[in-house]
Coordinates of C-alpha atoms and ligand atoms in Angstrom, one line a residue:
X1 CA 12.6 -12.2 -9.8
X2 CA 12.2 -8.8 -8.1
X3 CA 11.6 -8.7 -4.4
X4 CA 8.8 -6.6 -2.9
X5 CA 7.9 -5.7 0.7
X6 CA 4.3 -4.9 1.4
X7 CA 3.5 -2.4 4.2
X8 CA 0.0 -2.6 5.8
X9 CA -1.7 -1.5 9.0
X10 CA -5.1 -3.2 8.7
X11 CA -7.2 -5.9 7.1
X12 CA -4.8 -6.3 4.2
X13 CA -7.3 -7.2 1.4
X14 CA -5.0 -5.5 -1.1
X15 CA -2.1 -7.4 0.4
X16 CA -4.2 -10.6 -0.2
X17 CA -4.9 -9.6 -3.8
X18 CA -1.1 -9.3 -4.3
X19 CA -0.5 -12.6 -2.7
X20 CA -3.1 -14.2 -4.9
X21 CA -1.8 -12.5 -8.1
X22 CA 1.7 -13.9 -7.3
X23 CA 0.3 -17.4 -6.7
X24 CA -1.7 -17.2 -10.0
X25 CA 1.5 -16.0 -11.8
X26 CA -0.2 -12.8 -12.8
X27 CA 2.4 -10.9 -10.8
X28 CA 6.0 -12.1 -11.3
X29 CA 7.6 -11.0 -8.0
X30 CA 8.6 -12.4 -4.7
X31 CA 6.8 -11.1 -1.6
X32 CA 9.8 -11.1 0.7
X33 CA 8.3 -9.3 3.7
X34 CA 5.2 -7.8 5.3
X35 CA 5.9 -4.7 7.4
X36 CA 3.1 -3.9 9.8
X37 CA 2.8 -1.4 12.6
X38 CA -0.3 -2.9 14.3
X39 CA 0.1 -6.1 16.3
X40 CA -3.6 -7.0 16.0
X41 CA -4.0 -6.3 12.3
X42 CA -5.5 -9.1 10.1
X43 CA -2.8 -8.6 7.4
X44 CA -0.4 -10.5 9.8
X45 CA -2.7 -13.5 9.7
X46 CA -2.7 -13.4 5.9
X47 CA 1.1 -13.3 5.8
X48 CA 1.2 -16.2 8.2
X49 CA -1.1 -18.2 6.0
X50 CA 0.9 -17.5 2.9
X51 CA 4.2 -18.2 4.7
X52 CA 5.5 -14.6 4.2
X53 CA 8.0 -13.3 6.8
X54 CA 6.7 -10.4 8.9
X55 CA 8.3 -7.4 10.6
X56 CA 5.8 -6.1 13.1
X57 CA 6.7 -3.0 15.1
X58 CA 5.2 -0.7 17.6
X59 CA 6.2 2.9 16.8
X60 CA 6.1 4.1 20.4
X61 CA 8.8 1.6 21.3
X62 CA 11.2 3.7 19.1
X63 CA 12.6 7.1 19.7
X64 CA 11.1 8.6 16.5
X65 CA 10.2 7.8 12.9
X66 CA 13.8 7.8 11.8
X67 CA 14.6 5.2 14.5
X68 CA 11.8 2.7 13.5
X69 CA 12.5 3.3 9.8
X70 CA 16.2 2.5 10.3
X71 CA 14.9 -0.8 11.8
X72 CA 12.7 -1.4 8.8
X73 CA 15.5 -0.5 6.4
X74 CA 17.8 -3.1 8.0
X75 CA 15.2 -5.8 7.4
X76 CA 14.6 -4.6 3.8
X77 CA 18.3 -4.5 3.0
X78 CA 19.0 -7.8 4.7
X79 CA 16.4 -9.5 2.4
X80 CA 17.5 -7.5 -0.7
X81 CA 14.1 -6.0 -1.2
X82 CA 13.9 -4.1 -4.5
X83 CA 10.7 -2.1 -3.9
X84 CA 8.0 -1.2 -1.4
X85 CA 4.3 -1.5 -1.9
X86 CA 2.1 0.4 0.5
X87 CA -1.3 -1.2 1.0
X88 CA -3.2 0.6 3.7
X89 CA -0.1 1.5 5.7
X90 CA -1.3 4.4 7.9
X91 CA 2.0 6.2 8.3
X92 CA 3.8 8.8 6.3
X93 CA 7.1 7.5 4.8
X94 CA 10.0 9.5 6.2
X95 CA 13.3 10.5 4.8
X96 CA 15.1 7.4 6.1
X97 CA 13.2 5.1 3.8
X98 CA 12.8 7.7 1.0
X99 CA 16.5 8.2 0.7
X100 CA 17.1 4.5 0.0
X101 CA 13.9 3.7 -1.9
X102 CA 12.7 6.9 -3.6
X103 CA 11.2 6.1 -7.0
X104 CA 10.7 2.5 -5.7
X105 CA 7.8 3.0 -3.3
X106 CA 4.2 2.9 -4.5
X107 CA 0.9 3.5 -2.8
X108 CA -2.8 2.9 -3.5
X109 CA -5.3 5.5 -2.4
X110 CA -9.2 5.3 -2.6
X111 CA -9.9 8.5 -4.4
X112 CA -9.0 10.2 -7.7
X113 CA -6.0 12.2 -6.4
X114 CA -5.3 15.1 -5.9
X115 CA -8.9 15.0 -4.6
X116 CA -9.4 13.8 -1.1
X117 CA -5.9 12.9 0.1
X118 CA -5.3 11.7 3.7
X119 CA -7.6 9.7 5.9
X120 CA -11.2 8.6 5.1
X121 CA -11.0 9.5 1.4
X122 CA -14.3 7.6 0.9
X123 CA -16.1 9.5 3.6
X124 CA -14.7 12.8 2.2
X125 CA -15.9 12.0 -1.3
X126 CA -19.4 11.2 0.0
X127 CA -19.5 14.3 2.1
X128 CA -18.5 16.4 -0.9
X129 CA -21.4 14.7 -2.9
X130 CA -19.1 14.2 -5.9
X131 CA -20.6 12.0 -8.7
X132 CA -17.4 10.3 -9.6
X133 CA -14.6 9.0 -7.4
X134 CA -12.1 6.2 -7.8
X135 CA -8.7 4.7 -7.1
X136 CA -5.2 6.1 -7.7
X137 CA -1.8 4.3 -7.7
X138 CA 1.1 6.7 -7.3
X139 CA 4.7 6.9 -6.4
X140 CA 5.4 8.0 -2.9
X141 CA 7.2 11.2 -2.0
X142 CA 7.5 13.0 1.3
X143 CA 3.9 14.4 1.1
X144 CA 0.5 12.9 2.1
X145 CA -0.7 11.1 -1.1
X146 CA 1.1 13.6 -3.3
X147 CA 3.6 11.7 -5.5
X148 CA 3.5 11.2 -9.3
X149 CA 0.4 9.4 -10.4
X150 CA 0.9 6.1 -12.2
X151 CA -2.7 4.9 -12.8
X152 CA -6.3 5.8 -12.0
X153 CA -9.7 4.2 -12.3
X154 CA -13.0 6.1 -11.9
X155 CA -16.2 4.9 -10.3
X156 CA -19.6 6.5 -10.6
X157 CA -21.3 7.2 -7.3
X158 CA -25.0 6.4 -7.2
X159 CA -27.5 8.6 -5.4
X160 CA -28.2 5.7 -3.0
X161 CA -24.4 5.1 -2.3
X162 CA -23.4 4.4 1.3
X163 CA -19.9 4.3 2.7
X164 CA -20.1 0.5 2.7
X165 CA -21.3 0.2 -0.9
X166 CA -18.7 2.6 -2.2
X167 CA -15.9 0.9 -0.2
X168 CA -16.9 -2.4 -1.7
X169 CA -16.8 -1.0 -5.2
X170 CA -13.4 0.6 -4.5
X171 CA -11.9 -2.5 -3.0
X172 CA -13.1 -4.6 -6.0
X173 CA -11.3 -2.2 -8.4
X174 CA -8.2 -2.0 -6.2
X175 CA -7.8 -5.7 -6.0
X176 CA -7.7 -5.9 -9.8
X177 CA -5.8 -2.7 -10.5
X178 CA -2.9 -2.9 -8.0
X179 CA -1.4 -6.2 -9.1
X180 CA -1.8 -5.2 -12.7
X181 CA -0.1 -1.9 -12.3
X182 CA 2.7 -3.5 -10.3
X183 CA 3.3 -6.0 -13.1
X184 CA 3.2 -3.2 -15.7
X185 CA 5.8 -1.2 -13.7
X186 CA 8.0 -4.3 -13.4
X187 CA 7.7 -4.9 -17.2
X188 CA 8.6 -1.3 -17.9
X189 CA 11.6 -1.5 -15.6
X190 CA 9.9 1.3 -13.6
X191 CA 10.6 -0.3 -10.3
X192 CA 14.0 -1.6 -10.9
Ligands
LIG1 C1 -7.4 0.7 0.7 O1 -8.7 1.2 0.3 C2 -6.3 1.6 0.2 O2 -6.7 2.3 -0.9 C3 -6.1 2.5 1.3 O3 -6.3 1.7 2.5 C4 -7.2 0.7 2.2 C5 -6.6 -0.6 2.7 O4 -7.5 -1.6 2.6 N1 -4.7 3.1 1.2 P1 -7.0 -3.1 2.8 O5 -6.3 -3.2 4.2 O6 -6.1 -3.5 1.7 O7 -8.2 -4.0 2.8

């Protein structure tokens, strides 16, 4: 069974979808670790409820990105983690983690990349008044939401759409898409 670590900074609804998919045997992987950079984030509660070990860190307690990523790497290597799943992790991955895990790190982003990378992709899509947006799963490289695209799903944006309604639609798609794409990657040996 492949071992994954999920990185999150917030509510962790995608993390929960992955936990549920593992429980329901839709995703054949072991979630070995939650990595979180926010002590008050709800994803930590979710990990606790599911009995998943956590590495919670405060970036400002480290000299720099390389320093905290070395600490993360020690945890990952200690547990024999095979790949990294970013789920609302609000930091760019640096060279320390990329060197060891390049090609084995995936991210989910709430837009049809390359449109609307970075923060508040949903707000950006609404401000641009696009008629279609969606969700992208991609491999992570050193850029901001720039790595090779693995899967995308489009959503039509209604005239009456609000940030809340679009976010709800996007989350519903993400929770279905992410575990499915992860399992497909595992089947294809794409994350091994
Ligand atoms: C998701 O919309 C994901 O696409 C983006 O951050 C959000 C995280 O939501 N990268 P949650 O914490 O999984 O609920």
